[in-house]
Short mmCIF file of N, CA and C in Angstrom, two decimals:
data_model
loop_
_atom_site.label_atom_id
_atom_site.label_comp_id
_atom_site.label_asym_id
_atom_site.label_seq_id
_atom_site.Cartn_x
_atom_site.Cartn_y
_atom_site.Cartn_z
N MET A 12 20.05 24.71 -65.81
CA MET A 12 20.37 24.36 -67.17
C MET A 12 19.17 24.66 -68.06
N THR A 13 19.39 25.45 -69.08
CA THR A 13 18.31 25.75 -70.00
C THR A 13 18.58 25.03 -71.32
N SER A 14 17.53 24.55 -71.92
CA SER A 14 17.64 23.82 -73.16
C SER A 14 17.49 24.77 -74.34
N ARG A 15 18.28 24.53 -75.38
CA ARG A 15 18.17 25.34 -76.59
C ARG A 15 17.10 24.78 -77.52
N ILE A 16 16.58 23.60 -77.21
CA ILE A 16 15.52 23.00 -78.02
C ILE A 16 14.19 23.25 -77.32
N PRO A 17 13.27 23.96 -77.98
CA PRO A 17 11.99 24.21 -77.32
C PRO A 17 11.20 22.90 -77.19
N HIS A 18 10.57 22.72 -76.05
CA HIS A 18 9.72 21.56 -75.80
C HIS A 18 10.48 20.25 -75.96
N LEU A 19 11.67 20.18 -75.41
CA LEU A 19 12.53 19.00 -75.56
C LEU A 19 11.84 17.74 -75.06
N ARG A 20 11.17 17.81 -73.92
CA ARG A 20 10.51 16.61 -73.38
C ARG A 20 9.42 16.09 -74.31
N ILE A 21 8.69 17.00 -74.94
CA ILE A 21 7.64 16.59 -75.87
C ILE A 21 8.26 15.91 -77.10
N VAL A 22 9.34 16.48 -77.61
CA VAL A 22 10.01 15.91 -78.78
C VAL A 22 10.54 14.51 -78.46
N VAL A 23 11.20 14.36 -77.32
CA VAL A 23 11.75 13.06 -76.93
C VAL A 23 10.63 12.05 -76.69
N ALA A 24 9.56 12.46 -76.01
CA ALA A 24 8.45 11.55 -75.74
C ALA A 24 7.76 11.12 -77.04
N ALA A 25 7.55 12.03 -77.96
CA ALA A 25 6.91 11.68 -79.24
C ALA A 25 7.81 10.75 -80.05
N SER A 26 9.11 11.00 -80.03
CA SER A 26 10.04 10.12 -80.75
C SER A 26 10.06 8.72 -80.15
N ALA A 27 10.10 8.65 -78.83
CA ALA A 27 10.09 7.35 -78.16
C ALA A 27 8.79 6.60 -78.44
N LEU A 28 7.68 7.31 -78.42
CA LEU A 28 6.39 6.68 -78.71
C LEU A 28 6.35 6.14 -80.15
N ALA A 29 6.87 6.91 -81.09
CA ALA A 29 6.90 6.47 -82.48
C ALA A 29 7.78 5.23 -82.66
N ILE A 30 8.94 5.22 -82.01
CA ILE A 30 9.84 4.06 -82.12
C ILE A 30 9.22 2.84 -81.46
N LEU A 31 8.62 3.01 -80.30
CA LEU A 31 7.97 1.88 -79.63
C LEU A 31 6.78 1.36 -80.44
N GLY A 32 6.02 2.25 -81.04
CA GLY A 32 4.90 1.83 -81.87
C GLY A 32 5.37 1.04 -83.08
N TYR A 33 6.42 1.51 -83.72
CA TYR A 33 6.95 0.79 -84.88
C TYR A 33 7.58 -0.54 -84.46
N ALA A 34 8.19 -0.56 -83.28
CA ALA A 34 8.75 -1.82 -82.78
C ALA A 34 7.65 -2.85 -82.56
N GLY A 35 6.53 -2.42 -81.99
CA GLY A 35 5.40 -3.32 -81.80
C GLY A 35 4.85 -3.83 -83.12
N PHE A 36 4.70 -2.93 -84.09
CA PHE A 36 4.24 -3.33 -85.42
C PHE A 36 5.23 -4.30 -86.05
N SER A 37 6.52 -4.02 -85.88
CA SER A 37 7.56 -4.88 -86.45
C SER A 37 7.50 -6.28 -85.87
N LEU A 38 7.31 -6.37 -84.56
CA LEU A 38 7.20 -7.69 -83.93
C LEU A 38 5.99 -8.45 -84.48
N TRP A 39 4.87 -7.75 -84.63
CA TRP A 39 3.69 -8.41 -85.17
C TRP A 39 3.95 -8.92 -86.59
N VAL A 40 4.59 -8.09 -87.42
CA VAL A 40 4.86 -8.48 -88.81
C VAL A 40 5.79 -9.69 -88.85
N VAL A 41 6.87 -9.64 -88.10
CA VAL A 41 7.87 -10.71 -88.16
C VAL A 41 7.32 -12.01 -87.56
N LEU A 42 6.57 -11.92 -86.47
CA LEU A 42 6.11 -13.14 -85.79
C LEU A 42 4.79 -13.68 -86.33
N MET A 43 3.91 -12.83 -86.81
CA MET A 43 2.56 -13.28 -87.16
C MET A 43 2.25 -13.27 -88.66
N SER A 44 2.91 -12.42 -89.39
CA SER A 44 2.58 -12.27 -90.80
C SER A 44 3.30 -13.32 -91.65
N ASN A 45 2.65 -13.71 -92.73
CA ASN A 45 3.26 -14.62 -93.68
C ASN A 45 3.71 -13.90 -94.94
N ASP A 46 3.61 -12.59 -94.94
CA ASP A 46 3.97 -11.78 -96.11
C ASP A 46 5.47 -11.50 -96.09
N THR A 47 6.22 -12.20 -96.93
CA THR A 47 7.68 -12.07 -96.90
C THR A 47 8.14 -10.70 -97.37
N ALA A 48 7.39 -10.07 -98.27
CA ALA A 48 7.77 -8.74 -98.74
C ALA A 48 7.67 -7.72 -97.60
N MET A 49 6.61 -7.82 -96.80
CA MET A 49 6.44 -6.89 -95.69
C MET A 49 7.51 -7.14 -94.63
N ILE A 50 7.83 -8.41 -94.38
CA ILE A 50 8.89 -8.73 -93.41
C ILE A 50 10.21 -8.12 -93.88
N GLY A 51 10.50 -8.25 -95.17
CA GLY A 51 11.73 -7.67 -95.72
C GLY A 51 11.74 -6.16 -95.61
N ASP A 52 10.60 -5.52 -95.85
CA ASP A 52 10.52 -4.06 -95.72
C ASP A 52 10.77 -3.62 -94.28
N VAL A 53 10.18 -4.34 -93.33
CA VAL A 53 10.36 -3.98 -91.92
C VAL A 53 11.82 -4.15 -91.51
N ILE A 54 12.44 -5.24 -91.90
CA ILE A 54 13.85 -5.45 -91.56
C ILE A 54 14.72 -4.41 -92.23
N GLY A 55 14.42 -4.06 -93.48
CA GLY A 55 15.17 -3.02 -94.17
C GLY A 55 15.03 -1.66 -93.50
N THR A 56 13.84 -1.38 -92.99
CA THR A 56 13.63 -0.11 -92.29
C THR A 56 14.48 -0.06 -91.02
N TRP A 57 14.53 -1.16 -90.27
CA TRP A 57 15.36 -1.18 -89.06
C TRP A 57 16.84 -1.06 -89.39
N LYS A 58 17.26 -1.67 -90.51
CA LYS A 58 18.66 -1.52 -90.93
C LYS A 58 18.96 -0.07 -91.27
N SER A 59 18.05 0.59 -91.97
CA SER A 59 18.23 2.00 -92.31
C SER A 59 18.26 2.87 -91.05
N PHE A 60 17.40 2.53 -90.09
CA PHE A 60 17.38 3.27 -88.83
C PHE A 60 18.72 3.12 -88.10
N GLY A 61 19.30 1.93 -88.13
CA GLY A 61 20.61 1.71 -87.50
C GLY A 61 21.70 2.53 -88.17
N VAL A 62 21.69 2.59 -89.50
CA VAL A 62 22.68 3.39 -90.23
C VAL A 62 22.50 4.87 -89.91
N LEU A 63 21.24 5.31 -89.85
CA LEU A 63 20.96 6.70 -89.51
C LEU A 63 21.45 7.05 -88.11
N ALA A 64 21.21 6.16 -87.15
CA ALA A 64 21.65 6.40 -85.77
C ALA A 64 23.16 6.48 -85.70
N PHE A 65 23.85 5.58 -86.42
CA PHE A 65 25.31 5.61 -86.43
C PHE A 65 25.81 6.90 -87.07
N GLY A 66 25.20 7.31 -88.17
CA GLY A 66 25.60 8.55 -88.84
C GLY A 66 25.37 9.77 -87.95
N PHE A 67 24.26 9.78 -87.24
CA PHE A 67 23.99 10.88 -86.32
C PHE A 67 25.03 10.92 -85.20
N TRP A 68 25.36 9.75 -84.65
CA TRP A 68 26.38 9.68 -83.59
C TRP A 68 27.72 10.17 -84.11
N LEU A 69 28.10 9.71 -85.30
CA LEU A 69 29.39 10.11 -85.87
C LEU A 69 29.43 11.61 -86.13
N GLY A 70 28.37 12.13 -86.71
CA GLY A 70 28.33 13.56 -87.01
C GLY A 70 28.32 14.42 -85.76
N SER A 71 27.54 14.01 -84.75
CA SER A 71 27.48 14.83 -83.54
C SER A 71 28.78 14.73 -82.76
N SER A 72 29.45 13.59 -82.80
CA SER A 72 30.70 13.49 -82.08
C SER A 72 31.78 14.29 -82.80
N SER A 73 31.74 14.34 -84.13
CA SER A 73 32.70 15.15 -84.89
C SER A 73 32.44 16.64 -84.64
N GLY A 74 31.17 17.01 -84.59
CA GLY A 74 30.82 18.41 -84.32
C GLY A 74 31.28 18.85 -82.93
N GLY A 75 31.17 17.96 -81.97
CA GLY A 75 31.63 18.27 -80.62
C GLY A 75 33.13 18.48 -80.56
N LYS A 76 33.87 17.69 -81.31
CA LYS A 76 35.32 17.84 -81.35
C LYS A 76 35.71 19.14 -82.03
N ALA A 77 34.95 19.55 -83.05
CA ALA A 77 35.25 20.82 -83.72
C ALA A 77 35.05 21.98 -82.75
N MET A 78 34.03 21.90 -81.89
CA MET A 78 33.80 22.97 -80.91
C MET A 78 34.88 22.96 -79.84
N GLU A 79 35.38 21.78 -79.46
CA GLU A 79 36.43 21.70 -78.44
C GLU A 79 37.74 22.30 -78.94
N ASN A 80 38.02 22.17 -80.23
CA ASN A 80 39.28 22.66 -80.79
C ASN A 80 39.22 24.14 -81.12
N ASN A 81 38.10 24.78 -80.95
CA ASN A 81 37.95 26.19 -81.25
C ASN A 81 38.06 26.97 -79.95
N PRO A 82 39.20 27.63 -79.69
CA PRO A 82 39.38 28.29 -78.40
C PRO A 82 38.45 29.45 -78.15
N THR A 83 37.92 30.08 -79.17
CA THR A 83 37.04 31.23 -78.96
C THR A 83 35.61 30.82 -78.67
N GLY A 84 35.26 29.56 -78.98
CA GLY A 84 33.92 29.09 -78.76
C GLY A 84 32.95 29.47 -79.85
N ASP A 85 33.45 30.18 -80.88
CA ASP A 85 32.60 30.53 -82.02
C ASP A 85 32.35 29.30 -82.86
N LYS A 86 31.20 29.28 -83.50
CA LYS A 86 30.91 28.16 -84.41
C LYS A 86 31.81 28.26 -85.62
N PRO A 87 32.33 27.10 -86.07
CA PRO A 87 33.25 27.14 -87.24
C PRO A 87 32.51 27.49 -88.51
#
């Protein structure tokens, strides 16, 4: 199996590292900080991330169905 994304492992590892780093920062802000504005910003960022993940899932699943319905396999 060949990947169409160059350096896929590096991209996935960097993304996971960024998410884990922000998760650690988020825990520190929510548990240790008394700054309510920063806590609100962190929670808002996670809400936006959730909406983005859902949108990506919805779009990629719709794109997959469009490819399945195309008998020639050409991109629509």
